[in-house]
Structure formats: structure tokens, C-alpha cells
CSV table of C-alpha atoms in Angstrom, one decimal:
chain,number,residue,atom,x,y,z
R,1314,UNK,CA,56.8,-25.5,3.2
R,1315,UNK,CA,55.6,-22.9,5.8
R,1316,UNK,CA,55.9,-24.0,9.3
R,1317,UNK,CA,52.7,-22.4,11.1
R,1318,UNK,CA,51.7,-21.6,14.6
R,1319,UNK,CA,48.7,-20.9,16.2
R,1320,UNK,CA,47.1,-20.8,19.7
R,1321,UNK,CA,46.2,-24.3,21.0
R,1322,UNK,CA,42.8,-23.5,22.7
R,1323,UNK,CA,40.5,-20.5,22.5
R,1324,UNK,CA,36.7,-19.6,24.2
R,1325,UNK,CA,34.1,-17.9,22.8
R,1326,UNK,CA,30.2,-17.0,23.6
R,1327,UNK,CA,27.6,-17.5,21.1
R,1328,UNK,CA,27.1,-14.1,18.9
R,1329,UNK,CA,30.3,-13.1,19.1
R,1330,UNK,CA,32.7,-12.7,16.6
R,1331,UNK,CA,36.1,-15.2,16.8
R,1332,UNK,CA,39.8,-14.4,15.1
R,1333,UNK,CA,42.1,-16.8,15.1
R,1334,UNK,CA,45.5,-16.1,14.1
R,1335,UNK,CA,48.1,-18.2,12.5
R,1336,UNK,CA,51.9,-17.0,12.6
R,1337,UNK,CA,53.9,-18.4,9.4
R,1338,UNK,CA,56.9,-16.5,9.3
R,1339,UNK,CA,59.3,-18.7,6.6
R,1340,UNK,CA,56.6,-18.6,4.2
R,1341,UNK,CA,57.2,-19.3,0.5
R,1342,UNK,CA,56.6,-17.6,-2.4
R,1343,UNK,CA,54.6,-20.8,-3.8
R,1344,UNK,CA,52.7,-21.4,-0.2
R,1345,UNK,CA,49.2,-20.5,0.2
R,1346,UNK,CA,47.6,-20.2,3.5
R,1347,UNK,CA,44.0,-22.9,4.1
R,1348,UNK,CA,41.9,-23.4,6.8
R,1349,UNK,CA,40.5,-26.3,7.8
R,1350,UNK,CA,37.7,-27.2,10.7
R,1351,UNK,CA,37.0,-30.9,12.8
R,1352,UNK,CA,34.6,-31.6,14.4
R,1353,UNK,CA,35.2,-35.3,17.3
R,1354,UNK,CA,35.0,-38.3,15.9
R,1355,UNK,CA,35.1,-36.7,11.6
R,1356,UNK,CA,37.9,-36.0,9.2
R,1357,UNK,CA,38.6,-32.2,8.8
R,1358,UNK,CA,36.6,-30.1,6.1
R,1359,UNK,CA,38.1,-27.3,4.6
R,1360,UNK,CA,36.8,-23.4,5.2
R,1361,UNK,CA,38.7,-21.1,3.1
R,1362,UNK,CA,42.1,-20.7,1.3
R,1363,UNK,CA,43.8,-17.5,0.3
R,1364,UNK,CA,47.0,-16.0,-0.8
R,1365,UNK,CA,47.3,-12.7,-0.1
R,1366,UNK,CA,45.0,-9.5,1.6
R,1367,UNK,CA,41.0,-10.5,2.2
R,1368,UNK,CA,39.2,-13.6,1.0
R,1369,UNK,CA,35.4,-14.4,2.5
R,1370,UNK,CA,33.1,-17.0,1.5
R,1371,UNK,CA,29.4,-17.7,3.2
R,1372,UNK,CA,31.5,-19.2,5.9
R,1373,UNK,CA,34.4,-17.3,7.2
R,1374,UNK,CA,36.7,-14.1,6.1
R,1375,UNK,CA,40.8,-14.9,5.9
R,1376,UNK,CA,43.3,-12.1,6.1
R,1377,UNK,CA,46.4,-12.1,5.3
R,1378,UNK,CA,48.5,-9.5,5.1
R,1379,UNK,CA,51.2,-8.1,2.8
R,1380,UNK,CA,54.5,-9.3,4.2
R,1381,UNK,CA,52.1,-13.3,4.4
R,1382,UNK,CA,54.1,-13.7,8.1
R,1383,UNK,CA,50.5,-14.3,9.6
R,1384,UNK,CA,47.0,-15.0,9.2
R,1385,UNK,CA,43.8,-14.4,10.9
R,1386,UNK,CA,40.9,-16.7,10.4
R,1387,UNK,CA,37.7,-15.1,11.3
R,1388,UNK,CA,34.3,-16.5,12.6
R,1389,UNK,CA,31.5,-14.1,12.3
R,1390,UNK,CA,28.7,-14.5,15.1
R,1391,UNK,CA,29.9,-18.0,16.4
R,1392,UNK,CA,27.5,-20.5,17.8
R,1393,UNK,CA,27.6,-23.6,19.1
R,1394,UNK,CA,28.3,-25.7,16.6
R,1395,UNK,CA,31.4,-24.0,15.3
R,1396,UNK,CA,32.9,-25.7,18.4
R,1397,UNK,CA,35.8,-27.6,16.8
R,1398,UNK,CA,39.4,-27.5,16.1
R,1399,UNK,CA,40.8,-25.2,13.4
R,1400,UNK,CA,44.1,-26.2,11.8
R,1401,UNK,CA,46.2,-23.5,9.6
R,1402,UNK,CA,48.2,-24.7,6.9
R,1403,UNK,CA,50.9,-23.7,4.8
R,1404,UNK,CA,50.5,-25.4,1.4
R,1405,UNK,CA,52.8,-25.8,-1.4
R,1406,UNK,CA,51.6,-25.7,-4.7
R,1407,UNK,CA,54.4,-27.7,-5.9
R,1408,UNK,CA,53.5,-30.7,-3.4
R,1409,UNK,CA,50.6,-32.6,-3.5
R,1410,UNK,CA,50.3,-33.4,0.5
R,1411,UNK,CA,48.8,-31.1,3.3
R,1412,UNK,CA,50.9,-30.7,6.5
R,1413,UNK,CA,48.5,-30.8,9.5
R,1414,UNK,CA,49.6,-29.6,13.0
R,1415,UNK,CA,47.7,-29.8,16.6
R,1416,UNK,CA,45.2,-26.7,15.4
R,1417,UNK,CA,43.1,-24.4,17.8
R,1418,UNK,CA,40.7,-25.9,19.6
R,1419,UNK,CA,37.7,-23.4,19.7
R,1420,UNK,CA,35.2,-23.8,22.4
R,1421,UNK,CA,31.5,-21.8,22.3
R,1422,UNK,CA,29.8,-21.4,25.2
R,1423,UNK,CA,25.9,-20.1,25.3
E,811,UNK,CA,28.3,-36.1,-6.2
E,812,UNK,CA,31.2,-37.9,-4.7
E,813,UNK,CA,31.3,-39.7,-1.8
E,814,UNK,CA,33.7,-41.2,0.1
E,815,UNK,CA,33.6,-44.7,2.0
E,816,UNK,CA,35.8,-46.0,4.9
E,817,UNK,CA,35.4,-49.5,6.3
E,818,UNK,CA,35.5,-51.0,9.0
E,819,UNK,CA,33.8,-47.7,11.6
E,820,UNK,CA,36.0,-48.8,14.8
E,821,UNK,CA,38.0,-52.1,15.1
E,822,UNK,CA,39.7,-53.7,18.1
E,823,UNK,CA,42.9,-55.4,17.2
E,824,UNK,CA,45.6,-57.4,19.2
E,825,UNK,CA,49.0,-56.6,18.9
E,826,UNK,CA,50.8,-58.1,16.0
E,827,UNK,CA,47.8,-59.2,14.0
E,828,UNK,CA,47.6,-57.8,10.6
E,829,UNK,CA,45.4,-54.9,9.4
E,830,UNK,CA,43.7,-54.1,6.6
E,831,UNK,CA,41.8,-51.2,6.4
E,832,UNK,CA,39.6,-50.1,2.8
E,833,UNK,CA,38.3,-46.4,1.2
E,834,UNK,CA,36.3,-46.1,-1.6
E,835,UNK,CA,35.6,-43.1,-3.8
E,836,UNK,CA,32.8,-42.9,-6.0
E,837,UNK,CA,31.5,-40.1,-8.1
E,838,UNK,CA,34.9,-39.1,-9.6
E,839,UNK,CA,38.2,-40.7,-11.5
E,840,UNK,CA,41.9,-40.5,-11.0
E,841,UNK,CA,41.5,-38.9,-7.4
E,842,UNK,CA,44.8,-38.1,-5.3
E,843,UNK,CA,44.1,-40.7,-2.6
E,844,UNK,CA,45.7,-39.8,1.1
E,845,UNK,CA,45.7,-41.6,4.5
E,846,UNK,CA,46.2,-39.8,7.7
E,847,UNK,CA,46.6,-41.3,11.4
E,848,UNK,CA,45.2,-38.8,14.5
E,849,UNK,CA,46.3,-40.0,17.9
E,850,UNK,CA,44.1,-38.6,20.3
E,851,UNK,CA,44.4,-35.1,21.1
E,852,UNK,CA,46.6,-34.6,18.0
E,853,UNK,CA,46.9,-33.0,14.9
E,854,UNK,CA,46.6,-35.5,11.7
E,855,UNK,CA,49.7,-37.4,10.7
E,856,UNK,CA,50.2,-38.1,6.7
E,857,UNK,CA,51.0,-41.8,6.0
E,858,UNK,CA,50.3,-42.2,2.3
E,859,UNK,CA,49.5,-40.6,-1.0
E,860,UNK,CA,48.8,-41.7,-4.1
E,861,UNK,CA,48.4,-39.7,-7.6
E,862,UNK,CA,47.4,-43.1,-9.7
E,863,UNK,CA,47.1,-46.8,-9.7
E,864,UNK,CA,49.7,-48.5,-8.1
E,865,UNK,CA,52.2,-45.4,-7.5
E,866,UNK,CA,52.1,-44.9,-3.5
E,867,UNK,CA,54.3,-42.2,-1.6
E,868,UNK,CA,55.3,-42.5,2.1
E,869,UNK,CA,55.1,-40.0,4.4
E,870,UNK,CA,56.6,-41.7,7.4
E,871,UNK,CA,58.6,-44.7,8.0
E,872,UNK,CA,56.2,-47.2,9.7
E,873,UNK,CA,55.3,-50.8,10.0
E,874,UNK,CA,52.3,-49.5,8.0
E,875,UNK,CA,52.1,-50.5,4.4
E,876,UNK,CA,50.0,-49.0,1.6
E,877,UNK,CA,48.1,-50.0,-1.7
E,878,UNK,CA,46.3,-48.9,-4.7
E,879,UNK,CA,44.9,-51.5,-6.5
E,880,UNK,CA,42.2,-49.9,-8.5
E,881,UNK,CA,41.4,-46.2,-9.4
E,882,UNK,CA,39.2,-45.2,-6.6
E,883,UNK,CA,40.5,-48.2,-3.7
E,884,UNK,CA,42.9,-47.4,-1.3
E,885,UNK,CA,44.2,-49.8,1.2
E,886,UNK,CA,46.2,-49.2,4.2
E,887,UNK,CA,47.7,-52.7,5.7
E,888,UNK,CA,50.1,-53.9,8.2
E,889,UNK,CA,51.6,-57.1,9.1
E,890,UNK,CA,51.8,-56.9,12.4
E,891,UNK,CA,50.3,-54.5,14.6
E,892,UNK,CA,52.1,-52.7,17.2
E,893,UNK,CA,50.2,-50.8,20.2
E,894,UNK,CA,51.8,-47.4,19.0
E,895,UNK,CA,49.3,-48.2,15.8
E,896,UNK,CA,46.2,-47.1,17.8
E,897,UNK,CA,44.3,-44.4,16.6
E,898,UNK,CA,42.1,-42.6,14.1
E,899,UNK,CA,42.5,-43.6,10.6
E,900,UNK,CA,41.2,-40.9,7.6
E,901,UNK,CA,40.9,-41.2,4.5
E,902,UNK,CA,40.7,-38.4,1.6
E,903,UNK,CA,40.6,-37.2,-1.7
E,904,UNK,CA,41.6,-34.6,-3.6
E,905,UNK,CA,41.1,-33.1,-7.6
E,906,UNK,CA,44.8,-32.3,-8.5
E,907,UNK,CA,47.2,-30.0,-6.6
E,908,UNK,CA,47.5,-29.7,-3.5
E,909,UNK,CA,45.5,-26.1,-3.7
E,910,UNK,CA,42.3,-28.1,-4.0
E,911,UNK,CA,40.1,-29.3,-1.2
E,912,UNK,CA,41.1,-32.4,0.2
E,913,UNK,CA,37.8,-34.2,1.1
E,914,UNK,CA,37.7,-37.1,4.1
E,915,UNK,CA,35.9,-40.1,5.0
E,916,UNK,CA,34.0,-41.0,8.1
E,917,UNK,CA,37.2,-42.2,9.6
E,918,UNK,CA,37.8,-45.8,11.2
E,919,UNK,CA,39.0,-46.0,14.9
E,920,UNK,CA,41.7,-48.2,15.4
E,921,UNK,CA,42.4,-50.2,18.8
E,922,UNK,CA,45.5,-51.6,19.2
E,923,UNK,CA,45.4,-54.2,22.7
């Protein structure tokens, strides 16, 4: 199970375009790489999972690149309400549970 | 669709009364049913998980208990509450494997006194 690491707080402004990266370096063959987003007071929702190179979806783009070490979530023209903390995971496809850390808490500002 | 139910919103307990704490899914069958305990400021913490009725896996030694009683019920309890038990308590869902979006409940915040 990938152990991940990521910044613990980042600022933005609103229009501007946010990476977040996520260092994995013990990786496994079998892990995939997800992102999830919270929001106070809610359970996490997910954003985007991906295995290798580029995956995008109406939400957000995930890189990852060939040797899988890292990750970089990124946030095209943030705005307000993509303040909220963004946790990386490694996830096994042989396990059925998600290991959550302490994320990166993004803060947008106008 | 499916939804997913969490009861009570908030709760106030004193320590060592018992807990019992209930999610609901609706909308789908044979769900992989998960709690998960945030302390404030924290990442989430996995407690349980269960792949059926009545087969519960735990995470972390705890004077936490869990049960599955019917398909879509899940039911975190405790005998005795202890201060370090304070928190927020989630509850999700998931299809399968571990690859498929886990989806979460409103949540109940837990206050341990």
C-alpha cells in the first residue's frame, strides 16, 4: 500500500490554476493513485483516479508520471468553493479499504 | 439513485455511556459498508468494513464495536464511551473493489464530556 505525502496547506486566488502534488515513492504495481475533496462539516467525495500518464474529467486533470513516484492533482481556474482539503491516496486493488492521511488544505481567496 | 443516511446529526455523550450510532443505504444491494472517525483537524481514521451481512473487519483496536445486521444497516456501538471517542463519525459505501468510489454520509458529530 503506497504511503503518500503531500503539502499540508496551500493558497490560491480565484481564476488561477492550482497543482497539487502528491509524492508516493514505494508505490505498488497493484496501487492506483485517487483523489478525494472535503469540504467542513461533510464526508470526502471523490475527484479522479488514475494509474498511469494523464486522466481529466469535467472536474480536474491527474498526472502521473511514468516511474508512478508522484502525482499532481490539478484545479483549473479555482474559485471559491474549491476551498477544501484534498487527500491523495494510494489504493490497492487487492484491498477493499481506503487509507486516508491529513490531505492539503487548499484555501481560495477572491 | 442511492442515498446514504446517518443518524443522529451531532450527539453529546458522557463518558462511559454506550453509543450507538446507525447508516442506511438505499438505492443499491450488497454495498461494502465502511466507518471512518475524523478528529478535528485530521485526516479520516478507518474503523470498520464490511463486504456482507454479519462479516465486519477491524481497522483499529478500539473500545468501538461494529455491526451488520441487515444488507444496507451498519451500526457502530460502544459500551462505554471514553473522551478520546470524540469526533466525526462517517459513513460510506462502496460498489466492489476498492478502485470504486467510496460514497459518504452526512456524518454525525460525536461529543464525548
Amino acid at each position: 500500500l503506497a504511503k503518500t505525502t503531500q503539502p499540508i496547506s496551500m493558497d490560491s486566488y480565484e481564476g488561477q490554476e492550482v497543482n497539487i502534488t502528491c509524492s508516493h515513492n514505494n508505490i505498488a504495481t497493484n496501487d492506483y493513485i485517487t483523489w478525494y475533496q472535503q469540504f467542513p462539516s461533510q464526508g470526502p467525495r471523490f475527484i479522479i483516479q488514475g494509474y498511469k500518464t494523464k486522466v481529466t474529467n469535467e472536474v480536474a486533470s491527474l498526472f502521473i508520471p511514468a516511474d508512478r513516484k508522484s502525482s499532481t492533482l490539478s484545479l483549473p481556474r479555482v474559485s471559491l468553493s474549491d476551498t477544501a482539503v484534498y487527500y491523495c491516496l494510494g489504493v490497492d486493488t487487492g484491498r477493499r479499504a481506503l487509507t486516508f492521511g491529513s490531505g492539503t488544505r487548499l484555501q481560495v481567496q477572491p | 439513485s442511492q442515498t446514504i443516511h446517518q443518524w443522529p446529526a451531532t450527539l453529546v455523550q458522557p463518558v462511559g455511556s454506550p453509543l450507538s450510532l446507525e447508516c442506511t443505504v438505499e438505492g443499491t444491494s450488497n454495498p461494502n459498508l465502511y466507518w471512518y472517525r475524523q478528529a478535528a483537524g485530521r485526516g479520516l481514521q478507518l474503523l470498520f468494513y464490511s463486504v456482507g451481512i454479519g462479516q465486519i473487519s477491524s481497522e483499529v483496536p478500539q473500545n468501538l464495536s461494529a455491526s451488520r445486521p441487515q444488507d444496507r444497516q451498519f451500526i457502530l456501538s460502544s459500551k462505554k464511551l471514553l473522551l478520546s471517542d470524540s469526533g466525526f463519525y462517517l459513513c460510506a459505501w462502496s460498489a466492489g473493489t476498492s478502485l470504486d468510489e467510496q460514497f459518504f454520509g452526512p456524518g454525525t458529530r460525536l461529543t464525548v464530556l
